[in-house]
Amino acid sequence: MGDSSGSVSIDVERIYFGGKEHPVRTRYGSVSVSVYGDEDKPALITYPDVALNYMSCFQGLFFCPEAASLLLHNFCIYHITPQGHELGAAPIPSNEPELSVDKLADQVADVLDFFGLGSVMCLGVTAGAYVLTLFATKYRERVLGLMLVSPLCKAPSWSEWLYNKVLLNLLYYCGTSGLVNECLLQRFFSSEVRGSGQEPESEIVQACRSLLDQRQGVNVCRFLKAINERHDLTEALKKLQCRTLIFVGENSQFHADAVHMTTKLDRRYCALVEVQACGSLVTEEQPHAMLIPMEYFLMGYGLYRPSPLDSSPRSTLNPFCISPELLSPESMGVKLKPIKTRTSLNV
């Protein structure tokens, strides 16, 4: 996959498959970290949702040439894969200690220490967004900013807790197949792409289903169990000072959590982008919808500023089609209003 737009000079496919895999031993077991890009650049840490790894959670975003060039131009990417979620991973031994969400956050700190990283940008999806937010509350000086997709921030409701308990039992006894996969796909995607009796499911759902079939149920159980025992971050959010950009699909099961999180963060440092006709996994279902908000969010860090005379070299969208209020300088360098957006925008 080369330059498809005439303005993107980066070979996304070569870089995305050309990363280096590192097994990193932490205080609480080993995790796999895939590194892409120039290690002299600022670091972007990613963390996927339950049952996913970086390929199944972020491939859509990084295969979007404009978004990939924006991120790879500014960052070296460090994809953290939860233990047992790597491709071809064997079942985790039953005598391996279980991990809490706090230990998962501490693993992120150990990964930073392993690579000699100081302050980093973070990008997480749902459960991964919770882990990185918790990391940011525990290690504030190590987080430059958060880009969160359909994030969790509260303790699970009774209905979510019970639903996950049933799912944990199914995973343990049946593995990732049949009903379990359907439950996970409902968690990730909107009904528009999951298909119906008359409409076939989309290619991204088919690809995700294939990857879920290869996942070890006991490994997914460990991550899901930790997330199902998570604690409420509401009070800690009030003390969080790093800039935060939140995306949420309007059909996401976790839409209310994302909105709640936005209300608890300092409004000077936070923005919410609601993506219409989309589920939780915006990075796969509608990655183009993330591009413009990310561009202007990163401008606040001086990592990328488009020429005032030209449209963005990493986007086919002209920046001047954005509402002037969205570009008003504030503490973030720009002001991001809560907006609704679609993948297809008329320029």
PDB file of C-alpha atoms in Angstrom, residues 12-304:
ATOM      1  CA  VAL A  12       1.945   2.529   5.523  1.00  0.00           C
ATOM      2  CA  GLU A  13       1.956  -1.211   4.888  1.00  0.00           C
ATOM      3  CA  ARG A  14       5.745  -1.478   4.900  1.00  0.00           C
ATOM      4  CA  ILE A  15       6.060   0.421   8.170  1.00  0.00           C
ATOM      5  CA  TYR A  16       3.069  -1.238   9.833  1.00  0.00           C
ATOM      6  CA  PHE A  17       4.351  -4.738   9.150  1.00  0.00           C
ATOM      7  CA  GLY A  18       7.980  -3.717   9.614  1.00  0.00           C
ATOM      8  CA  GLY A  19       7.847  -3.109  13.348  1.00  0.00           C
ATOM      9  CA  LYS A  20       9.926  -4.961  15.888  1.00  0.00           C
ATOM     10  CA  GLU A  21       8.387  -7.174  18.544  1.00  0.00           C
ATOM     11  CA  HIS A  22       9.820  -6.940  22.067  1.00  0.00           C
ATOM     12  CA  PRO A  23       8.950  -9.290  24.935  1.00  0.00           C
ATOM     13  CA  VAL A  24       9.088  -7.033  28.006  1.00  0.00           C
ATOM     14  CA  ARG A  25       9.373  -8.526  31.471  1.00  0.00           C
ATOM     15  CA  THR A  26       7.471  -6.441  34.014  1.00  0.00           C
ATOM     16  CA  ARG A  27       6.872  -6.751  37.748  1.00  0.00           C
ATOM     17  CA  TYR A  28       3.711  -8.688  36.928  1.00  0.00           C
ATOM     18  CA  GLY A  29       4.647 -10.947  34.048  1.00  0.00           C
ATOM     19  CA  SER A  30       5.669 -10.385  30.440  1.00  0.00           C
ATOM     20  CA  VAL A  31       3.886  -8.367  27.780  1.00  0.00           C
ATOM     21  CA  SER A  32       4.567  -8.011  24.089  1.00  0.00           C
ATOM     22  CA  VAL A  33       5.379  -4.550  22.718  1.00  0.00           C
ATOM     23  CA  SER A  34       5.573  -3.832  18.986  1.00  0.00           C
ATOM     24  CA  VAL A  35       7.566  -0.742  18.050  1.00  0.00           C
ATOM     25  CA  TYR A  36       7.029   1.184  14.814  1.00  0.00           C
ATOM     26  CA  GLY A  37       8.850   4.283  13.617  1.00  0.00           C
ATOM     27  CA  ASP A  38      11.823   6.406  14.633  1.00  0.00           C
ATOM     28  CA  GLU A  39      12.658   5.833  18.299  1.00  0.00           C
ATOM     29  CA  ASP A  40      14.106   9.362  18.525  1.00  0.00           C
ATOM     30  CA  LYS A  41      10.595  10.791  18.138  1.00  0.00           C
ATOM     31  CA  PRO A  42       8.105  11.290  20.998  1.00  0.00           C
ATOM     32  CA  ALA A  43       6.420   8.077  22.089  1.00  0.00           C
ATOM     33  CA  LEU A  44       2.789   7.113  21.509  1.00  0.00           C
ATOM     34  CA  ILE A  45       1.626   4.176  23.654  1.00  0.00           C
ATOM     35  CA  THR A  46      -1.401   2.172  22.522  1.00  0.00           C
ATOM     36  CA  TYR A  47      -3.501  -0.332  24.488  1.00  0.00           C
ATOM     37  CA  PRO A  48      -6.348  -2.397  22.953  1.00  0.00           C
ATOM     38  CA  ASP A  49      -9.731  -3.506  24.224  1.00  0.00           C
ATOM     39  CA  VAL A  50     -10.541  -6.919  25.681  1.00  0.00           C
ATOM     40  CA  ALA A  51      -9.832  -9.888  23.351  1.00  0.00           C
ATOM     41  CA  LEU A  52      -8.017  -7.663  20.830  1.00  0.00           C
ATOM     42  CA  ASN A  53      -4.386  -6.918  20.059  1.00  0.00           C
ATOM     43  CA  TYR A  54      -2.915  -3.948  18.233  1.00  0.00           C
ATOM     44  CA  MET A  55      -3.518  -5.514  14.809  1.00  0.00           C
ATOM     45  CA  SER A  56      -7.232  -6.090  15.406  1.00  0.00           C
ATOM     46  CA  CYS A  57      -7.779  -2.860  17.359  1.00  0.00           C
ATOM     47  CA  PHE A  58      -5.692  -0.223  15.534  1.00  0.00           C
ATOM     48  CA  GLN A  59      -5.115  -1.612  12.039  1.00  0.00           C
ATOM     49  CA  GLY A  60      -7.980   0.390  10.543  1.00  0.00           C
ATOM     50  CA  LEU A  61      -6.578   3.632  11.931  1.00  0.00           C
ATOM     51  CA  PHE A  62      -3.007   2.974  10.849  1.00  0.00           C
ATOM     52  CA  PHE A  63      -4.085   1.720   7.417  1.00  0.00           C
ATOM     53  CA  CYS A  64      -5.838   5.050   6.881  1.00  0.00           C
ATOM     54  CA  PRO A  65      -2.925   6.769   5.068  1.00  0.00           C
ATOM     55  CA  GLU A  66      -3.682  10.283   6.320  1.00  0.00           C
ATOM     56  CA  ALA A  67      -3.954   9.203   9.959  1.00  0.00           C
ATOM     57  CA  ALA A  68      -0.936   6.917   9.728  1.00  0.00           C
ATOM     58  CA  SER A  69       1.255   9.630   8.267  1.00  0.00           C
ATOM     59  CA  LEU A  70       0.051  12.115  10.894  1.00  0.00           C
ATOM     60  CA  LEU A  71       0.928   9.764  13.742  1.00  0.00           C
ATOM     61  CA  LEU A  72       4.111   8.262  12.295  1.00  0.00           C
ATOM     62  CA  HIS A  73       5.353  11.720  11.313  1.00  0.00           C
ATOM     63  CA  ASN A  74       5.165  12.833  14.924  1.00  0.00           C
ATOM     64  CA  PHE A  75       5.612   9.673  16.994  1.00  0.00           C
ATOM     65  CA  CYS A  76       7.313   6.381  17.468  1.00  0.00           C
ATOM     66  CA  ILE A  77       4.467   3.949  18.167  1.00  0.00           C
ATOM     67  CA  TYR A  78       4.688   1.438  21.031  1.00  0.00           C
ATOM     68  CA  HIS A  79       1.799  -1.044  20.817  1.00  0.00           C
ATOM     69  CA  ILE A  80       1.291  -2.875  24.112  1.00  0.00           C
ATOM     70  CA  THR A  81      -0.454  -6.222  23.754  1.00  0.00           C
ATOM     71  CA  PRO A  82      -1.957  -7.691  26.962  1.00  0.00           C
ATOM     72  CA  GLN A  83      -0.476 -11.001  28.047  1.00  0.00           C
ATOM     73  CA  GLY A  84      -1.851 -13.898  26.022  1.00  0.00           C
ATOM     74  CA  HIS A  85      -3.398 -11.687  23.332  1.00  0.00           C
ATOM     75  CA  GLU A  86      -0.505 -12.018  20.872  1.00  0.00           C
ATOM     76  CA  LEU A  87      -1.098 -13.843  17.602  1.00  0.00           C
ATOM     77  CA  GLY A  88      -0.645 -17.554  18.200  1.00  0.00           C
ATOM     78  CA  ALA A  89      -0.355 -17.141  21.988  1.00  0.00           C
ATOM     79  CA  ALA A  90      -0.570 -20.334  24.034  1.00  0.00           C
ATOM     80  CA  PRO A  91      -2.963 -20.608  26.995  1.00  0.00           C
ATOM     81  CA  ILE A  92      -1.596 -18.861  30.086  1.00  0.00           C
ATOM     82  CA  PRO A  93      -0.820 -21.469  32.794  1.00  0.00           C
ATOM     83  CA  SER A  94      -3.467 -21.711  35.516  1.00  0.00           C
ATOM     84  CA  ASN A  95      -0.850 -21.129  38.230  1.00  0.00           C
ATOM     85  CA  GLU A  96       0.031 -17.692  36.779  1.00  0.00           C
ATOM     86  CA  PRO A  97      -1.074 -14.961  39.241  1.00  0.00           C
ATOM     87  CA  GLU A  98      -4.121 -12.984  38.155  1.00  0.00           C
ATOM     88  CA  LEU A  99      -3.699  -9.273  37.456  1.00  0.00           C
ATOM     89  CA  SER A 100      -5.699  -6.338  38.788  1.00  0.00           C
ATOM     90  CA  VAL A 101      -6.238  -3.146  36.804  1.00  0.00           C
ATOM     91  CA  ASP A 102      -3.656  -1.423  39.026  1.00  0.00           C
ATOM     92  CA  LYS A 103      -1.077  -4.034  38.096  1.00  0.00           C
ATOM     93  CA  LEU A 104      -1.933  -3.604  34.422  1.00  0.00           C
ATOM     94  CA  ALA A 105      -1.283   0.141  34.805  1.00  0.00           C
ATOM     95  CA  ASP A 106       2.005  -0.594  36.581  1.00  0.00           C
ATOM     96  CA  GLN A 107       2.976  -2.834  33.644  1.00  0.00           C
ATOM     97  CA  VAL A 108       2.672   0.225  31.392  1.00  0.00           C
ATOM     98  CA  ALA A 109       5.141   2.072  33.642  1.00  0.00           C
ATOM     99  CA  ASP A 110       7.522  -0.892  33.414  1.00  0.00           C
ATOM    100  CA  VAL A 111       7.282  -0.818  29.610  1.00  0.00           C
ATOM    101  CA  LEU A 112       8.251   2.868  29.631  1.00  0.00           C
ATOM    102  CA  ASP A 113      11.213   2.077  31.877  1.00  0.00           C
ATOM    103  CA  PHE A 114      12.300  -0.777  29.603  1.00  0.00           C
ATOM    104  CA  PHE A 115      12.504   1.539  26.590  1.00  0.00           C
ATOM    105  CA  GLY A 116      13.870   4.492  28.565  1.00  0.00           C
ATOM    106  CA  LEU A 117      10.830   6.662  27.860  1.00  0.00           C
ATOM    107  CA  GLY A 118       9.887   9.736  29.867  1.00  0.00           C
ATOM    108  CA  SER A 119       6.535  11.407  29.156  1.00  0.00           C
ATOM    109  CA  VAL A 120       4.352   9.793  26.505  1.00  0.00           C
ATOM    110  CA  MET A 121       1.138  10.281  24.560  1.00  0.00           C
ATOM    111  CA  CYS A 122      -1.453   7.523  25.099  1.00  0.00           C
ATOM    112  CA  LEU A 123      -4.094   6.017  22.801  1.00  0.00           C
ATOM    113  CA  GLY A 124      -6.444   3.387  24.236  1.00  0.00           C
ATOM    114  CA  VAL A 125      -9.740   1.728  23.374  1.00  0.00           C
ATOM    115  CA  THR A 126     -12.432   0.921  25.994  1.00  0.00           C
ATOM    116  CA  ALA A 127     -10.714  -1.431  28.484  1.00  0.00           C
ATOM    117  CA  GLY A 128      -7.336  -0.248  27.176  1.00  0.00           C
ATOM    118  CA  ALA A 129      -8.500   3.344  27.598  1.00  0.00           C
ATOM    119  CA  TYR A 130      -9.313   2.580  31.237  1.00  0.00           C
ATOM    120  CA  VAL A 131      -5.845   1.086  31.831  1.00  0.00           C
ATOM    121  CA  LEU A 132      -4.108   4.110  30.289  1.00  0.00           C
ATOM    122  CA  THR A 133      -6.337   6.558  32.181  1.00  0.00           C
ATOM    123  CA  LEU A 134      -5.539   4.751  35.423  1.00  0.00           C
ATOM    124  CA  PHE A 135      -1.866   4.886  34.449  1.00  0.00           C
ATOM    125  CA  ALA A 136      -2.213   8.645  33.919  1.00  0.00           C
ATOM    126  CA  THR A 137      -3.735   9.110  37.378  1.00  0.00           C
ATOM    127  CA  LYS A 138      -0.967   7.070  39.040  1.00  0.00           C
ATOM    128  CA  TYR A 139       1.964   8.442  37.011  1.00  0.00           C
ATOM    129  CA  ARG A 140       0.853  11.955  36.086  1.00  0.00           C
ATOM    130  CA  GLU A 141       4.302  13.219  35.188  1.00  0.00           C
ATOM    131  CA  ARG A 142       4.690  10.455  32.581  1.00  0.00           C
ATOM    132  CA  VAL A 143       1.631  11.312  30.453  1.00  0.00           C
ATOM    133  CA  LEU A 144       1.618  14.188  27.976  1.00  0.00           C
ATOM    134  CA  GLY A 145      -1.915  13.568  26.790  1.00  0.00           C
ATOM    135  CA  LEU A 146      -4.669  10.993  26.364  1.00  0.00           C
ATOM    136  CA  MET A 147      -6.555  10.030  23.203  1.00  0.00           C
ATOM    137  CA  LEU A 148      -9.303   7.693  24.374  1.00  0.00           C
ATOM    138  CA  VAL A 149     -11.831   5.736  22.317  1.00  0.00           C
ATOM    139  CA  SER A 150     -15.139   4.761  23.986  1.00  0.00           C
ATOM    140  CA  PRO A 151     -13.414   4.815  27.377  1.00  0.00           C
ATOM    141  CA  LEU A 152     -14.485   3.277  30.675  1.00  0.00           C
ATOM    142  CA  CYS A 153     -14.028   5.278  33.858  1.00  0.00           C
ATOM    143  CA  LYS A 154     -16.640   4.104  36.360  1.00  0.00           C
ATOM    144  CA  ALA A 155     -16.897   0.817  38.220  1.00  0.00           C
ATOM    145  CA  PRO A 156     -19.100  -1.637  36.307  1.00  0.00           C
ATOM    146  CA  SER A 157     -22.843  -1.367  36.874  1.00  0.00           C
ATOM    147  CA  TRP A 158     -24.602  -4.415  38.261  1.00  0.00           C
ATOM    148  CA  SER A 159     -25.913  -5.268  34.796  1.00  0.00           C
ATOM    149  CA  GLU A 160     -22.464  -4.984  33.189  1.00  0.00           C
ATOM    150  CA  TRP A 161     -20.868  -6.942  36.045  1.00  0.00           C
ATOM    151  CA  LEU A 162     -23.404  -9.766  35.712  1.00  0.00           C
ATOM    152  CA  TYR A 163     -23.147  -9.778  31.898  1.00  0.00           C
ATOM    153  CA  ASN A 164     -19.365 -10.062  32.129  1.00  0.00           C
ATOM    154  CA  LYS A 165     -19.655 -12.845  34.725  1.00  0.00           C
ATOM    155  CA  VAL A 166     -21.738 -14.890  32.292  1.00  0.00           C
ATOM    156  CA  LEU A 167     -19.280 -14.088  29.510  1.00  0.00           C
ATOM    157  CA  LEU A 168     -16.345 -15.149  31.708  1.00  0.00           C
ATOM    158  CA  ASN A 169     -17.954 -18.530  32.321  1.00  0.00           C
ATOM    159  CA  LEU A 170     -18.625 -18.987  28.612  1.00  0.00           C
ATOM    160  CA  LEU A 171     -15.037 -18.049  27.788  1.00  0.00           C
ATOM    161  CA  TYR A 172     -13.656 -20.469  30.342  1.00  0.00           C
ATOM    162  CA  TYR A 173     -15.724 -23.446  29.234  1.00  0.00           C
ATOM    163  CA  CYS A 174     -16.342 -22.738  25.541  1.00  0.00           C
ATOM    164  CA  GLY A 175     -13.489 -20.478  24.453  1.00  0.00           C
ATOM    165  CA  THR A 176     -13.865 -17.731  21.855  1.00  0.00           C
ATOM    166  CA  SER A 177     -16.470 -19.186  19.519  1.00  0.00           C
ATOM    167  CA  GLY A 178     -20.170 -19.060  18.789  1.00  0.00           C
ATOM    168  CA  LEU A 179     -22.135 -17.018  21.313  1.00  0.00           C
ATOM    169  CA  VAL A 180     -18.991 -15.584  22.928  1.00  0.00           C
ATOM    170  CA  ASN A 181     -17.817 -14.103  19.655  1.00  0.00           C
ATOM    171  CA  GLU A 182     -21.246 -12.608  18.987  1.00  0.00           C
ATOM    172  CA  CYS A 183     -21.182 -10.921  22.403  1.00  0.00           C
ATOM    173  CA  LEU A 184     -17.716  -9.512  21.753  1.00  0.00           C
ATOM    174  CA  LEU A 185     -18.648  -8.290  18.270  1.00  0.00           C
ATOM    175  CA  GLN A 186     -21.668  -6.493  19.742  1.00  0.00           C
ATOM    176  CA  ARG A 187     -19.273  -4.863  22.198  1.00  0.00           C
ATOM    177  CA  PHE A 188     -17.023  -3.624  19.389  1.00  0.00           C
ATOM    178  CA  PHE A 189     -19.256  -2.741  16.426  1.00  0.00           C
ATOM    179  CA  SER A 190     -22.548  -1.087  15.563  1.00  0.00           C
ATOM    180  CA  SER A 191     -25.406  -3.049  14.016  1.00  0.00           C
ATOM    181  CA  GLU A 192     -24.748  -1.237  10.709  1.00  0.00           C
ATOM    182  CA  VAL A 193     -21.556  -3.217  10.092  1.00  0.00           C
ATOM    183  CA  ARG A 194     -22.485  -6.419  11.953  1.00  0.00           C
ATOM    184  CA  GLY A 195     -25.127  -7.119   9.334  1.00  0.00           C
ATOM    185  CA  SER A 196     -28.478  -8.866   9.627  1.00  0.00           C
ATOM    186  CA  GLY A 197     -30.452 -11.606   7.960  1.00  0.00           C
ATOM    187  CA  GLN A 198     -30.673  -9.532   4.780  1.00  0.00           C
ATOM    188  CA  GLU A 199     -27.411  -7.570   4.985  1.00  0.00           C
ATOM    189  CA  PRO A 200     -24.038  -9.386   5.170  1.00  0.00           C
ATOM    190  CA  GLU A 201     -21.586  -8.374   7.866  1.00  0.00           C
ATOM    191  CA  SER A 202     -18.794  -6.060   6.744  1.00  0.00           C
ATOM    192  CA  GLU A 203     -15.230  -7.122   6.005  1.00  0.00           C
ATOM    193  CA  ILE A 204     -13.923  -5.542   9.219  1.00  0.00           C
ATOM    194  CA  VAL A 205     -16.338  -7.645  11.272  1.00  0.00           C
ATOM    195  CA  GLN A 206     -15.409 -10.781   9.327  1.00  0.00           C
ATOM    196  CA  ALA A 207     -11.709 -10.085   9.929  1.00  0.00           C
ATOM    197  CA  CYS A 208     -12.316  -9.486  13.631  1.00  0.00           C
ATOM    198  CA  ARG A 209     -14.361 -12.686  13.913  1.00  0.00           C
ATOM    199  CA  SER A 210     -11.500 -14.635  12.336  1.00  0.00           C
ATOM    200  CA  LEU A 211      -9.018 -13.178  14.833  1.00  0.00           C
ATOM    201  CA  LEU A 212     -11.319 -13.913  17.771  1.00  0.00           C
ATOM    202  CA  ASP A 213     -11.519 -17.554  16.665  1.00  0.00           C
ATOM    203  CA  GLN A 214      -7.755 -17.782  17.216  1.00  0.00           C
ATOM    204  CA  ARG A 215      -7.806 -16.263  20.702  1.00  0.00           C
ATOM    205  CA  GLN A 216      -7.416 -18.477  23.778  1.00  0.00           C
ATOM    206  CA  GLY A 217     -10.505 -18.148  25.979  1.00  0.00           C
ATOM    207  CA  VAL A 218      -8.581 -18.450  29.260  1.00  0.00           C
ATOM    208  CA  ASN A 219      -6.302 -15.580  28.202  1.00  0.00           C
ATOM    209  CA  VAL A 220      -9.226 -13.299  27.412  1.00  0.00           C
ATOM    210  CA  CYS A 221     -10.752 -14.275  30.771  1.00  0.00           C
ATOM    211  CA  ARG A 222      -7.796 -12.812  32.669  1.00  0.00           C
ATOM    212  CA  PHE A 223      -8.087  -9.389  31.045  1.00  0.00           C
ATOM    213  CA  LEU A 224     -11.887  -9.292  31.206  1.00  0.00           C
ATOM    214  CA  LYS A 225     -11.895 -10.355  34.860  1.00  0.00           C
ATOM    215  CA  ALA A 226      -9.496  -7.547  35.778  1.00  0.00           C
ATOM    216  CA  ILE A 227     -11.673  -5.023  33.935  1.00  0.00           C
ATOM    217  CA  ASN A 228     -14.824  -6.407  35.560  1.00  0.00           C
ATOM    218  CA  GLU A 229     -13.266  -5.720  38.978  1.00  0.00           C
ATOM    219  CA  ARG A 230     -12.163  -2.189  38.095  1.00  0.00           C
ATOM    220  CA  HIS A 231     -12.688   0.712  40.479  1.00  0.00           C
ATOM    221  CA  ASP A 232     -14.237   4.116  39.871  1.00  0.00           C
ATOM    222  CA  LEU A 233     -11.829   6.767  38.571  1.00  0.00           C
ATOM    223  CA  THR A 234     -14.247   9.697  38.879  1.00  0.00           C
ATOM    224  CA  GLU A 235     -12.493  11.435  41.779  1.00  0.00           C
ATOM    225  CA  ALA A 236      -9.031  10.842  40.310  1.00  0.00           C
ATOM    226  CA  LEU A 237     -10.143  12.383  37.001  1.00  0.00           C
ATOM    227  CA  LYS A 238     -10.745  15.715  38.712  1.00  0.00           C
ATOM    228  CA  LYS A 239      -7.011  15.954  39.461  1.00  0.00           C
ATOM    229  CA  LEU A 240      -5.898  14.917  35.980  1.00  0.00           C
ATOM    230  CA  GLN A 241      -4.281  17.852  34.185  1.00  0.00           C
ATOM    231  CA  CYS A 242      -3.112  16.300  30.909  1.00  0.00           C
ATOM    232  CA  ARG A 243      -5.044  17.160  27.762  1.00  0.00           C
ATOM    233  CA  THR A 244      -7.615  14.564  26.786  1.00  0.00           C
ATOM    234  CA  LEU A 245      -9.385  13.880  23.501  1.00  0.00           C
ATOM    235  CA  ILE A 246     -12.291  11.420  23.754  1.00  0.00           C
ATOM    236  CA  PHE A 247     -13.975   9.657  20.838  1.00  0.00           C
ATOM    237  CA  VAL A 248     -17.142   7.625  21.279  1.00  0.00           C
ATOM    238  CA  GLY A 249     -19.481   5.951  18.825  1.00  0.00           C
ATOM    239  CA  GLU A 250     -23.055   7.051  19.357  1.00  0.00           C
ATOM    240  CA  ASN A 251     -24.095   3.373  19.345  1.00  0.00           C
ATOM    241  CA  SER A 252     -21.373   2.299  21.751  1.00  0.00           C
ATOM    242  CA  GLN A 253     -22.395   0.307  24.832  1.00  0.00           C
ATOM    243  CA  PHE A 254     -20.085   2.643  26.750  1.00  0.00           C
ATOM    244  CA  HIS A 255     -21.418   5.947  25.449  1.00  0.00           C
ATOM    245  CA  ALA A 256     -22.675   7.015  28.900  1.00  0.00           C
ATOM    246  CA  ASP A 257     -19.251   6.339  30.446  1.00  0.00           C
ATOM    247  CA  ALA A 258     -17.523   8.521  27.859  1.00  0.00           C
ATOM    248  CA  VAL A 259     -19.944  11.395  28.452  1.00  0.00           C
ATOM    249  CA  HIS A 260     -19.608  10.993  32.231  1.00  0.00           C
ATOM    250  CA  MET A 261     -15.826  11.090  31.917  1.00  0.00           C
ATOM    251  CA  THR A 262     -16.005  14.297  29.896  1.00  0.00           C
ATOM    252  CA  THR A 263     -18.065  16.010  32.594  1.00  0.00           C
ATOM    253  CA  LYS A 264     -15.553  15.110  35.316  1.00  0.00           C
ATOM    254  CA  LEU A 265     -12.404  16.238  33.510  1.00  0.00           C
ATOM    255  CA  ASP A 266     -11.301  19.856  33.512  1.00  0.00           C
ATOM    256  CA  ARG A 267     -13.105  21.377  30.517  1.00  0.00           C
ATOM    257  CA  ARG A 268     -10.029  23.447  29.681  1.00  0.00           C
ATOM    258  CA  TYR A 269      -8.151  20.244  28.873  1.00  0.00           C
ATOM    259  CA  CYS A 270     -10.839  17.937  27.478  1.00  0.00           C
ATOM    260  CA  ALA A 271     -12.894  17.502  24.311  1.00  0.00           C
ATOM    261  CA  LEU A 272     -15.503  14.935  23.254  1.00  0.00           C
ATOM    262  CA  VAL A 273     -16.082  13.797  19.680  1.00  0.00           C
ATOM    263  CA  GLU A 274     -19.209  11.720  19.111  1.00  0.00           C
ATOM    264  CA  VAL A 275     -19.084   9.619  15.940  1.00  0.00           C
ATOM    265  CA  GLN A 276     -22.467   8.935  14.412  1.00  0.00           C
ATOM    266  CA  ALA A 277     -23.596   5.481  13.263  1.00  0.00           C
ATOM    267  CA  CYS A 278     -20.626   3.851  14.981  1.00  0.00           C
ATOM    268  CA  GLY A 279     -19.995   1.364  17.776  1.00  0.00           C
ATOM    269  CA  SER A 280     -17.204   1.363  20.354  1.00  0.00           C
ATOM    270  CA  LEU A 281     -14.329   0.437  18.040  1.00  0.00           C
ATOM    271  CA  VAL A 282     -14.086   3.744  16.168  1.00  0.00           C
ATOM    272  CA  THR A 283     -10.467   2.946  15.212  1.00  0.00           C
ATOM    273  CA  GLU A 284     -11.761   0.134  12.975  1.00  0.00           C
ATOM    274  CA  GLU A 285     -15.303   1.115  12.056  1.00  0.00           C
ATOM    275  CA  GLN A 286     -14.790   4.800  11.213  1.00  0.00           C
ATOM    276  CA  PRO A 287     -11.082   5.675  11.538  1.00  0.00           C
ATOM    277  CA  HIS A 288     -11.390   8.626   9.119  1.00  0.00           C
ATOM    278  CA  ALA A 289     -13.650  10.355  11.638  1.00  0.00           C
ATOM    279  CA  MET A 290     -10.701  10.591  14.027  1.00  0.00           C
ATOM    280  CA  LEU A 291      -8.343  12.385  11.666  1.00  0.00           C
ATOM    281  CA  ILE A 292      -9.315  16.069  11.905  1.00  0.00           C
ATOM    282  CA  PRO A 293      -9.834  16.114  15.694  1.00  0.00           C
ATOM    283  CA  MET A 294      -6.475  14.390  16.173  1.00  0.00           C
ATOM    284  CA  GLU A 295      -4.747  16.886  13.889  1.00  0.00           C
ATOM    285  CA  TYR A 296      -5.939  19.869  15.875  1.00  0.00           C
ATOM    286  CA  PHE A 297      -5.446  18.168  19.214  1.00  0.00           C
ATOM    287  CA  LEU A 298      -1.780  17.542  18.337  1.00  0.00           C
ATOM    288  CA  MET A 299      -1.377  21.137  17.201  1.00  0.00           C
ATOM    289  CA  GLY A 300      -1.703  22.057  20.866  1.00  0.00           C
ATOM    290  CA  TYR A 301       1.607  20.267  21.450  1.00  0.00           C
ATOM    291  CA  GLY A 302       3.358  21.884  18.515  1.00  0.00           C
ATOM    292  CA  LEU A 303       3.796  18.440  16.980  1.00  0.00           C
ATOM    293  CA  TYR A 304       2.129  19.422  13.754  1.00  0.00           C
TER     294      TYR A 304
END
